[in-house]
Short mmCIF file of C-alpha atoms and ligand atoms in Angstrom, two decimals:
data_model
loop_
_atom_site.label_atom_id
_atom_site.label_comp_id
_atom_site.label_asym_id
_atom_site.label_seq_id
_atom_site.Cartn_x
_atom_site.Cartn_y
_atom_site.Cartn_z
CA MET A 22 -31.27 5.26 32.66
CA THR A 23 -34.97 6.17 32.99
CA ASN A 24 -37.44 6.12 30.09
CA GLY A 25 -36.74 8.68 27.38
CA GLU A 26 -33.32 9.67 28.75
CA THR A 27 -30.16 9.44 26.68
CA PRO A 28 -27.85 6.79 28.16
CA ALA A 29 -24.78 8.26 29.85
CA ALA A 30 -21.63 8.16 27.74
CA ARG A 31 -18.95 5.66 28.73
CA ALA A 32 -16.10 7.96 29.75
CA SER A 33 -12.56 6.92 28.84
CA ASP A 34 -9.12 8.44 28.38
CA VAL A 35 -8.70 7.34 24.78
CA LEU A 36 -11.04 6.08 22.08
CA VAL A 37 -9.27 4.12 19.33
CA ALA A 38 -11.48 3.87 16.23
CA GLY A 39 -10.54 0.92 14.03
CA SER A 40 -9.22 -2.48 15.02
CA GLY A 41 -6.92 -3.19 12.10
CA LEU A 42 -3.25 -3.79 12.90
CA ALA A 43 -2.54 -0.14 13.76
CA GLY A 44 -5.62 0.22 15.97
CA LEU A 45 -4.98 -3.02 17.87
CA ALA A 46 -1.37 -2.00 18.52
CA ALA A 47 -2.43 1.50 19.60
CA ALA A 48 -5.05 0.20 22.03
CA LEU A 49 -2.65 -2.28 23.56
CA GLY A 50 0.23 0.20 23.85
CA LEU A 51 -1.95 2.88 25.44
CA ALA A 52 -3.44 0.40 27.92
CA ARG A 53 0.05 -0.85 28.81
CA ALA A 54 1.01 2.80 29.44
CA GLY A 55 -1.83 3.03 31.98
CA PHE A 56 -4.63 4.72 30.01
CA ASP A 57 -8.26 3.63 30.06
CA VAL A 58 -8.95 2.74 26.41
CA VAL A 59 -12.04 1.87 24.37
CA LEU A 60 -11.27 0.13 21.06
CA SER A 61 -14.09 0.32 18.54
CA GLY A 62 -14.48 -1.82 15.42
CA ALA A 63 -15.20 -5.39 14.46
CA GLY A 64 -12.40 -7.90 14.06
CA GLU A 65 -12.10 -8.86 10.43
CA ARG A 66 -9.98 -11.05 8.22
CA THR A 67 -7.79 -9.47 5.57
CA GLY A 68 -6.89 -12.85 4.03
CA ARG A 69 -6.31 -12.86 0.28
CA GLY A 70 -2.60 -13.58 0.40
CA ARG A 71 -1.73 -10.46 2.42
CA THR A 72 1.37 -10.33 4.61
CA VAL A 73 3.37 -7.58 6.24
CA ALA A 74 7.14 -7.50 6.47
CA LEU A 75 7.89 -6.01 9.88
CA LEU A 76 11.14 -4.07 9.99
CA ASP A 77 13.53 -3.89 12.92
CA ARG A 78 11.96 -0.85 14.59
CA SER A 79 8.49 -2.43 14.50
CA VAL A 80 9.89 -5.64 15.96
CA ALA A 81 11.39 -3.63 18.86
CA PHE A 82 8.04 -1.92 19.46
CA LEU A 83 6.05 -5.16 19.36
CA ASP A 84 8.64 -6.70 21.67
CA SER A 85 8.08 -3.84 24.12
CA LEU A 86 4.39 -4.79 24.15
CA GLY A 87 5.34 -8.38 25.02
CA LEU A 88 4.11 -9.67 21.64
CA TRP A 89 7.21 -10.51 19.72
CA THR A 90 7.82 -14.05 20.98
CA ARG A 91 4.37 -15.10 19.78
CA LEU A 92 4.57 -13.21 16.48
CA ARG A 93 8.08 -14.49 15.81
CA ALA A 94 6.77 -18.06 15.90
CA GLU A 95 4.52 -17.24 12.91
CA ALA A 96 7.01 -15.12 10.93
CA ALA A 97 9.89 -15.79 8.55
CA PRO A 98 13.14 -13.78 8.70
CA LEU A 99 14.27 -11.70 5.71
CA ARG A 100 18.02 -12.05 6.02
CA SER A 101 18.92 -11.05 2.46
CA LEU A 102 17.35 -8.93 -0.28
CA ARG A 103 17.92 -9.44 -3.98
CA LEU A 104 16.99 -6.77 -6.56
CA ILE A 105 16.77 -7.90 -10.18
CA ASP A 106 16.17 -5.55 -13.09
CA ASP A 107 13.56 -6.96 -15.46
CA THR A 108 12.55 -3.76 -17.22
CA GLY A 109 14.22 -4.58 -20.53
CA THR A 110 16.23 -1.36 -20.19
CA LEU A 111 19.14 -0.58 -22.52
CA PHE A 112 21.32 -0.25 -19.40
CA PRO A 113 20.59 -3.45 -17.44
CA PRO A 114 22.40 -3.48 -14.08
CA ARG A 115 23.52 -6.75 -12.50
CA PRO A 116 21.33 -8.09 -9.66
CA VAL A 117 22.16 -6.42 -6.33
CA GLU A 118 22.17 -8.29 -3.04
CA PHE A 119 21.92 -6.85 0.44
CA HIS A 120 22.63 -8.94 3.53
CA ALA A 121 21.41 -7.93 6.99
CA ALA A 122 24.64 -9.27 8.49
CA GLU A 123 26.54 -6.51 6.61
CA ILE A 124 24.98 -3.95 8.97
CA GLY A 125 25.12 -6.17 12.04
CA LEU A 126 21.47 -7.24 12.01
CA ASP A 127 20.08 -10.73 12.28
CA ALA A 128 17.40 -9.88 9.70
CA PHE A 129 16.07 -6.81 7.84
CA GLY A 130 12.60 -7.79 8.91
CA TRP A 131 10.10 -10.56 9.47
CA ASN A 132 7.25 -11.51 7.17
CA ILE A 133 3.95 -12.53 8.73
CA GLU A 134 0.44 -13.13 7.40
CA ASN A 135 -1.82 -10.16 8.26
CA ASP A 136 -4.44 -12.44 9.77
CA ARG A 137 -1.95 -14.28 12.02
CA MET A 138 -0.69 -10.94 13.32
CA ALA A 139 -4.22 -9.59 13.85
CA GLU A 140 -5.25 -12.74 15.76
CA THR A 141 -2.23 -12.47 18.07
CA LEU A 142 -2.83 -8.77 18.76
CA ALA A 143 -6.57 -9.28 19.27
CA ALA A 144 -5.99 -12.13 21.73
CA GLU A 145 -3.65 -9.91 23.75
CA VAL A 146 -6.11 -6.99 23.64
CA GLY A 147 -8.78 -9.38 24.94
CA ARG A 148 -6.59 -10.23 27.96
CA ALA A 149 -5.17 -6.78 28.65
CA PRO A 150 -6.53 -4.81 31.61
CA GLY A 151 -7.43 -1.26 30.62
CA VAL A 152 -8.91 -1.94 27.14
CA GLU A 153 -12.60 -2.39 26.49
CA ARG A 154 -13.18 -3.73 23.00
CA VAL A 155 -16.53 -2.96 21.38
CA ALA A 156 -17.34 -4.61 18.07
CA SER A 157 -19.52 -1.73 16.92
CA GLY A 158 -17.91 0.93 14.71
CA VAL A 159 -18.16 4.69 15.21
CA ALA A 160 -21.15 6.20 13.41
CA ALA A 161 -20.59 9.89 14.28
CA TYR A 162 -18.19 12.16 16.14
CA ASP A 163 -18.69 15.37 18.08
CA PHE A 164 -15.37 17.09 18.79
CA THR A 165 -15.68 19.71 21.55
CA ALA A 166 -13.15 21.74 23.51
CA ASP A 167 -13.25 19.34 26.50
CA ALA A 168 -13.82 15.93 24.98
CA VAL A 169 -14.70 13.95 21.92
CA ARG A 170 -18.05 12.16 21.97
CA ALA A 171 -18.49 9.27 19.58
CA ARG A 172 -21.82 7.63 18.80
CA LEU A 173 -21.37 3.98 17.97
CA GLU A 174 -23.38 2.14 15.34
CA ASP A 175 -25.16 0.23 18.13
CA GLY A 176 -26.34 3.52 19.69
CA ARG A 177 -23.92 3.67 22.62
CA THR A 178 -21.86 6.80 23.24
CA ILE A 179 -18.19 6.92 24.22
CA SER A 180 -16.54 10.08 25.47
CA ALA A 181 -12.78 10.44 25.56
CA ARG A 182 -10.10 13.09 25.98
CA LEU A 183 -8.27 11.82 22.92
CA ALA A 184 -9.56 9.99 19.83
CA ILE A 185 -7.18 8.00 17.66
CA GLY A 186 -8.36 7.53 14.08
CA ALA A 187 -6.98 4.10 13.10
CA ASP A 188 -9.90 3.52 10.77
CA GLY A 189 -8.02 3.04 7.52
CA ARG A 190 -7.79 4.85 4.21
CA ASP A 191 -11.47 5.92 4.13
CA SER A 192 -11.24 7.20 7.71
CA LYS A 193 -14.57 8.47 9.00
CA ALA A 194 -12.73 10.17 11.88
CA ARG A 195 -10.66 12.15 9.37
CA ARG A 196 -13.73 13.23 7.41
CA ALA A 197 -15.70 14.10 10.57
CA ALA A 198 -12.86 16.38 11.70
CA GLY A 199 -12.79 18.09 8.28
CA LEU A 200 -9.27 16.91 7.43
CA ASP A 201 -8.37 16.72 3.79
CA ALA A 202 -6.90 13.72 1.89
CA ARG A 203 -5.33 14.04 -1.57
CA ILE A 204 -5.73 10.78 -3.43
CA HIS A 205 -3.82 9.66 -6.51
CA ALA A 206 -4.61 6.39 -8.31
CA TYR A 207 -1.58 4.92 -10.13
CA GLY A 208 -3.56 2.74 -12.55
CA GLN A 209 -1.76 -0.25 -11.03
CA SER A 210 -2.92 -3.07 -8.79
CA ALA A 211 -1.06 -5.50 -6.53
CA LEU A 212 -1.82 -9.17 -6.94
CA THR A 213 -1.17 -11.06 -3.70
CA ALA A 214 -1.00 -14.79 -2.92
CA PHE A 215 0.63 -17.34 -0.65
CA LEU A 216 2.82 -19.72 -2.62
CA ALA A 217 4.22 -23.18 -1.96
CA HIS A 218 7.30 -23.79 -4.13
CA ARG A 219 9.76 -26.56 -4.88
CA LEU A 220 13.05 -24.83 -3.98
CA PRO A 221 13.97 -23.20 -0.64
CA HIS A 222 14.08 -19.38 -0.41
CA HIS A 223 17.13 -19.39 1.92
CA ASP A 224 15.62 -16.36 3.76
CA PHE A 225 16.01 -14.22 0.59
CA SER A 226 13.36 -11.70 -0.40
CA SER A 227 13.59 -11.32 -4.19
CA GLU A 228 12.32 -8.22 -5.98
CA PHE A 229 12.14 -8.10 -9.78
CA HIS A 230 11.75 -4.60 -11.18
CA THR A 231 9.36 -4.82 -14.12
CA ARG A 232 7.81 -2.06 -16.23
CA GLY A 233 4.44 -2.73 -14.61
CA GLY A 234 5.87 -2.44 -11.08
CA PRO A 235 7.82 -4.60 -8.65
CA PHE A 236 7.27 -8.35 -8.46
CA THR A 237 8.31 -9.48 -4.98
CA LEU A 238 8.62 -12.91 -3.38
CA VAL A 239 8.95 -12.74 0.39
CA PRO A 240 9.77 -15.75 2.63
CA LEU A 241 7.06 -17.35 4.75
CA PRO A 242 7.59 -20.04 7.39
CA ALA A 243 7.17 -23.70 6.45
CA SER A 244 3.79 -25.31 7.07
CA ALA A 245 2.92 -28.95 7.71
CA ALA A 246 1.86 -29.23 4.06
CA ALA A 247 4.68 -27.25 2.44
CA PRO A 248 8.33 -26.88 3.53
CA ASN A 249 9.01 -23.98 1.13
CA ARG A 250 6.62 -21.05 1.18
CA SER A 251 6.64 -17.39 0.14
CA SER A 252 4.17 -14.57 -0.26
CA LEU A 253 3.79 -12.74 -3.53
CA VAL A 254 3.18 -9.04 -4.13
CA TRP A 255 3.04 -8.44 -7.87
CA VAL A 256 2.37 -4.84 -8.85
CA MET A 257 1.14 -4.44 -12.43
CA ALA A 258 -1.06 -2.31 -14.68
CA ASP A 259 -4.77 -2.58 -13.85
CA GLU A 260 -5.59 -4.29 -17.16
CA ASP A 261 -2.92 -6.97 -16.55
CA ALA A 262 -4.30 -7.49 -13.05
CA ARG A 263 -7.80 -8.00 -14.48
CA ARG A 264 -6.50 -10.56 -16.97
CA ARG A 265 -4.50 -12.47 -14.34
CA GLU A 266 -7.38 -12.33 -11.88
CA ALA A 267 -9.43 -14.34 -14.39
CA LEU A 268 -6.80 -17.13 -14.68
CA ASP A 269 -7.25 -20.35 -12.73
CA ASN A 270 -4.67 -21.16 -10.02
CA GLU A 271 -2.59 -23.47 -12.22
CA ALA A 272 -2.31 -20.99 -15.10
CA LEU A 273 -1.51 -18.13 -12.73
CA ALA A 274 1.11 -20.21 -10.88
CA GLU A 275 2.83 -20.86 -14.22
CA GLU A 276 2.92 -17.12 -14.98
CA ILE A 277 4.34 -16.44 -11.52
CA GLU A 278 7.04 -19.06 -11.97
CA ARG A 279 7.93 -17.61 -15.38
CA GLN A 280 8.15 -14.05 -14.01
CA ALA A 281 10.32 -15.40 -11.15
CA ARG A 282 12.63 -16.99 -13.74
CA SER A 283 12.06 -20.30 -11.90
CA LEU A 284 14.18 -18.97 -9.03
CA LEU A 285 12.09 -21.00 -6.55
CA GLY A 286 11.04 -23.77 -8.95
CA ALA A 287 7.46 -24.86 -9.62
CA MET A 288 4.78 -22.94 -7.71
CA ARG A 289 1.40 -23.79 -6.18
CA ILE A 290 -1.04 -21.12 -4.98
CA GLU A 291 -2.31 -21.72 -1.43
CA GLY A 292 -5.73 -20.38 -0.46
CA GLU A 293 -7.30 -17.13 -1.63
CA ARG A 294 -5.50 -14.51 -3.68
CA GLY A 295 -6.14 -10.77 -3.65
CA ILE A 296 -6.11 -7.72 -5.92
CA PHE A 297 -5.46 -4.31 -4.32
CA PRO A 298 -5.60 -1.06 -6.32
CA MET A 299 -2.49 1.07 -5.81
CA THR A 300 -3.09 4.55 -4.52
CA ARG A 301 -1.16 7.28 -2.80
CA GLN A 302 -3.00 9.25 -0.19
CA ILE A 303 -1.46 12.39 1.27
CA VAL A 304 -3.10 13.78 4.39
CA PRO A 305 -1.70 17.29 4.90
CA ARG A 306 -2.84 17.48 8.54
CA ILE A 307 -2.97 14.37 10.72
CA ILE A 308 -4.39 16.09 13.81
CA ALA A 309 -7.49 18.09 14.62
CA GLY A 310 -9.08 19.10 17.94
CA ARG A 311 -8.76 15.96 20.13
CA LEU A 312 -8.00 13.69 17.14
CA ALA A 313 -4.78 12.06 15.96
CA LEU A 314 -4.70 9.89 12.83
CA VAL A 315 -2.45 6.83 12.66
CA GLY A 316 -1.73 4.15 10.04
CA ASP A 317 -3.52 4.15 6.69
CA ALA A 318 -5.88 6.88 7.94
CA ALA A 319 -2.80 9.16 7.88
CA HIS A 320 -0.91 7.89 4.80
CA VAL A 321 -1.26 5.37 2.00
CA PHE A 322 1.27 4.43 -0.69
CA PRO A 323 2.14 1.41 -2.85
CA PRO A 324 3.60 -1.67 -1.14
CA ILE A 325 7.22 -1.01 -2.09
CA GLY A 326 9.97 -1.50 0.49
CA ALA A 327 7.55 -2.76 3.18
CA GLN A 328 6.89 0.71 4.57
CA GLY A 329 3.10 1.04 5.13
CA LEU A 330 2.38 -0.66 8.45
CA ASN A 331 5.92 -0.03 9.67
CA LEU A 332 5.23 3.69 9.30
CA GLY A 333 1.83 3.17 10.96
CA LEU A 334 3.43 1.48 13.97
CA ARG A 335 5.83 4.41 14.31
CA ASP A 336 2.74 6.71 14.38
CA VAL A 337 1.40 4.53 17.17
CA GLU A 338 4.66 4.70 19.13
CA ALA A 339 4.72 8.47 18.74
CA ILE A 340 1.14 9.12 19.88
CA ILE A 341 1.70 6.91 22.94
CA ALA A 342 4.90 8.82 23.76
CA CYS A 343 3.07 12.19 23.35
CA ALA A 344 0.18 11.08 25.56
CA VAL A 345 2.55 9.77 28.25
CA GLU A 346 4.58 12.98 28.11
CA ALA A 347 1.42 15.11 28.46
CA ARG A 348 0.14 13.05 31.38
CA ASP A 349 3.52 13.17 33.14
CA ALA A 350 3.53 16.97 32.77
CA SER A 351 -0.10 17.14 34.03
CA ARG A 352 -1.24 18.39 30.63
CA ASP A 353 -4.31 17.37 28.60
CA ILE A 354 -3.52 14.21 26.57
CA GLY A 355 -5.85 15.40 23.78
CA GLY A 356 -4.87 19.07 24.02
CA ALA A 357 -3.19 21.19 21.37
CA THR A 358 0.32 20.86 22.87
CA ALA A 359 0.29 17.07 22.88
CA LEU A 360 -1.25 16.81 19.41
CA SER A 361 1.07 19.41 17.86
CA ALA A 362 4.03 17.48 19.26
CA TYR A 363 2.66 14.34 17.61
CA GLU A 364 2.27 16.00 14.23
CA ARG A 365 5.71 17.64 14.40
CA ASP A 366 7.22 14.30 15.22
CA ARG A 367 5.55 12.31 12.46
CA ARG A 368 5.51 14.77 9.56
CA PRO A 369 9.14 14.33 8.33
CA ASP A 370 8.97 10.52 8.41
CA ILE A 371 5.63 10.41 6.58
CA VAL A 372 6.67 12.95 3.93
CA LEU A 373 9.98 11.18 3.32
CA ARG A 374 8.54 7.65 3.02
CA THR A 375 5.63 8.75 0.82
CA GLY A 376 8.02 10.64 -1.47
CA VAL A 377 10.60 7.86 -1.73
CA VAL A 378 8.04 5.12 -2.46
CA ASP A 379 6.28 7.32 -5.01
CA GLY A 380 9.60 8.15 -6.69
CA LEU A 381 10.71 4.50 -6.84
CA ASN A 382 7.39 3.44 -8.34
CA ARG A 383 7.48 6.18 -10.99
CA ALA A 384 11.13 5.47 -11.85
CA LEU A 385 10.13 1.94 -12.81
CA LEU A 386 7.17 3.03 -14.89
CA THR A 387 9.05 5.52 -17.02
CA HIS A 388 10.64 4.59 -20.35
CA PHE A 389 12.62 7.85 -20.37
CA ALA A 390 16.20 6.78 -21.17
CA PRO A 391 18.06 9.17 -18.80
CA VAL A 392 15.92 7.98 -15.87
CA ASP A 393 16.56 4.37 -16.88
CA PHE A 394 20.27 5.10 -17.06
CA ALA A 395 20.29 6.79 -13.65
CA ARG A 396 18.37 3.89 -12.08
CA GLY A 397 20.74 1.31 -13.61
CA ALA A 398 23.79 3.32 -12.58
CA ALA A 399 22.47 3.66 -9.02
CA LEU A 400 21.99 -0.09 -8.70
CA ALA A 401 25.41 -0.82 -10.22
CA THR A 402 27.02 1.66 -7.80
CA LEU A 403 25.24 0.07 -4.86
CA SER A 404 26.42 -3.32 -5.98
CA ALA A 405 30.04 -2.20 -6.21
CA ILE A 406 30.48 0.05 -3.14
CA GLY A 407 30.04 -1.69 0.21
CA PRO A 408 29.97 1.40 2.50
CA LEU A 409 27.34 3.08 0.27
CA ARG A 410 25.26 -0.11 0.25
CA ARG A 411 25.44 -0.29 4.05
CA PHE A 412 24.43 3.38 4.31
CA VAL A 413 21.40 2.80 2.06
CA MET A 414 20.41 -0.30 4.04
CA ARG A 415 20.50 1.66 7.30
CA GLN A 416 18.49 4.55 5.78
CA GLY A 417 15.85 2.09 4.58
CA LEU A 418 15.33 0.86 8.12
CA ARG A 419 15.85 4.01 10.15
CA PRO A 420 12.80 5.99 11.28
CA HIS A 421 13.13 9.72 10.65
CA THR A 422 11.89 11.02 13.94
CA ALA A 423 13.80 12.79 16.64
CA ARG A 424 11.34 11.91 19.40
CA LEU A 425 11.58 8.14 19.08
CA ARG A 426 15.32 8.24 19.52
CA ALA A 427 15.31 10.84 22.27
CA LYS A 428 12.37 9.46 24.25
CA SER A 429 13.07 5.80 24.01
CA SER A 430 13.47 5.47 27.77
CA THR A 431 10.17 7.19 28.68
CA PRO A 432 8.08 4.89 30.90
CA GLY A 433 5.25 3.45 28.84
CA SER A 434 7.02 4.22 25.61
CA PRO A 435 8.92 1.69 23.53
CA PRO A 436 12.58 0.77 23.91
CA ALA A 437 15.49 2.01 21.83
CA ALA A 438 15.53 1.29 18.12
CA ALA A 439 17.51 -1.28 16.20
CA THR A 440 18.54 -3.66 18.93
CA ARG A 441 21.27 -5.98 17.76
CA SER A 442 20.27 -9.07 19.67
CA ARG A 443 16.68 -9.76 18.81
CA PRO A 444 14.67 -12.32 20.76
CA ARG A 445 14.38 -15.41 18.53
C1 FAD B 504 -0.50 -5.75 -1.11
C2 FAD B 504 -0.03 -5.02 0.12
C3 FAD B 504 1.16 -5.41 0.75
C4 FAD B 504 1.62 -4.73 1.87
N1 FAD B 504 2.79 -5.10 2.46
C5 FAD B 504 3.26 -4.43 3.53
C6 FAD B 504 4.48 -4.79 4.17
O1 FAD B 504 5.16 -5.75 3.77
N2 FAD B 504 4.91 -4.06 5.24
C7 FAD B 504 4.19 -3.00 5.72
O2 FAD B 504 4.62 -2.37 6.67
N3 FAD B 504 3.02 -2.64 5.13
C8 FAD B 504 2.53 -3.32 4.08
N4 FAD B 504 1.35 -2.97 3.50
C9 FAD B 504 0.57 -1.87 4.10
C10 FAD B 504 -0.19 -2.38 5.33
O3 FAD B 504 -0.88 -3.58 5.02
C11 FAD B 504 -1.18 -1.31 5.78
O4 FAD B 504 -0.47 -0.11 5.94
C12 FAD B 504 -1.81 -1.69 7.12
O5 FAD B 504 -2.41 -2.96 7.07
C13 FAD B 504 -2.86 -0.64 7.50
O6 FAD B 504 -3.36 -0.95 8.76
P1 FAD B 504 -4.40 0.06 9.46
O7 FAD B 504 -4.76 -0.61 10.75
O8 FAD B 504 -3.85 1.44 9.48
O9 FAD B 504 -5.66 0.11 8.47
P2 FAD B 504 -6.73 -1.01 8.09
O10 FAD B 504 -6.11 -2.34 7.97
O11 FAD B 504 -7.45 -0.48 6.90
O12 FAD B 504 -7.71 -1.06 9.32
C14 FAD B 504 -8.69 -0.07 9.55
C15 FAD B 504 -9.78 -0.70 10.37
O13 FAD B 504 -10.73 0.30 10.75
C16 FAD B 504 -12.03 -0.22 10.59
N5 FAD B 504 -12.98 0.90 10.48
C17 FAD B 504 -13.31 1.61 9.37
N6 FAD B 504 -14.23 2.54 9.69
C18 FAD B 504 -14.47 2.40 11.02
C19 FAD B 504 -15.33 3.08 11.92
N7 FAD B 504 -16.14 4.09 11.54
N8 FAD B 504 -15.33 2.70 13.23
C20 FAD B 504 -14.53 1.69 13.66
N9 FAD B 504 -13.71 1.01 12.83
C21 FAD B 504 -13.68 1.37 11.53
C22 FAD B 504 -11.92 -1.10 9.35
O14 FAD B 504 -12.99 -2.01 9.30
C23 FAD B 504 -10.57 -1.76 9.60
O15 FAD B 504 -10.71 -2.89 10.42
C24 FAD B 504 0.86 -3.64 2.38
C25 FAD B 504 -0.33 -3.26 1.76
C26 FAD B 504 -0.77 -3.93 0.64
C27 FAD B 504 -2.06 -3.49 -0.02
#
């Protein structure tokens, strides 16, 4: 560069904006598939008692990236699920239990602290050939017919044929491309914490359905200091969250134990806790010229049924498959054909998951007797009829996308879903 000249842009195949869990996975997967990738965004800690339960499909994808053995060492299996009605309804159903073994799986999923997962992914990104990680975020985008040019906060410019917006719910990439997001606030918040408790969880995830929202205890691995550990996601009305936020750890631990009906005995809160407002965010279009949105940039909903990041990782799998397919057919990886294929592939899964989670959340909040009755009857039916229960379990895990099933053998794309023998 000579004085007064603009520095040349760093040219790449793909720019991934955002190095949260979805962005890290996208950068790694695209680099493994042979693309030259720039990943923009500072590493950050989520902390505050946050975990993600990774379902079977996500485990298969992470395994295909060579990550699962390391993540598995930090995760706890969810081998059984227990649903307990605590709404005070006139039609209280008995608790329902689901066991992964009933559908031939070792576990429904694996629960891992967000920060442990991010550290593992970031370490692998740091080692992977084909990814340049820049800590600076994207300040501005210029989407043109041939390329996207992104100006970073540190003044550098990156040009790419495809930009992936993995920059979370307030996505700057989405706004820069003029894509709309419809946001609904539920008036609820999720209180999160890591808990040490007296009794073992026996690999059970327990979900109490309360009028404020679900109260869920999810297994965590033992630590040197505590043999029995779980993470808590307690969804409640905003005013209850404010009151509980003000409690000290001992008082809050007592409330948690009471709400858990002492299922796991006395509780102790480990480390920081968090409060996260519950919103639903519908993004009608997840592509624009040379841009594909993934993860929370493309969809946000309450943490019910462990769907958020699992859906985000399926976005990541799909955009990798579309880019590989375009390259193999000598087409533009950021062109309209590749991006339309991505949107077509992801739309049904996103619409279905957003709708189901929204419906489940609202069904708990309502005091309308017929809805209460239907909810109780549905749980009782599930409890009584094995084949129906197994069908529902499979639907809860199965991604609704044709491409992922059909393309699972594409080089550079992930392996087939729902493997029975998972690496341990
Ligand atoms: C309480 C709770 C429990 C949950 N439990 C589960 C669960 O069990 N299972 C599950 O699947 N999901 C769960 N989720 C959802 C899951 O945590 C999220 O879907 C997931 O973490 C989103 O990851 P992301 O990478 O898409 O977004 P984010 O984590 O928001 O990451 C976006 C990143 O982009 C960065 N960024 C922003 N702007 C820019 C910019 N201009 N340039 C560069 N970078 C930028 C941000 O700093 C951030 O690092 C839960 C969520 C909550 C709130």
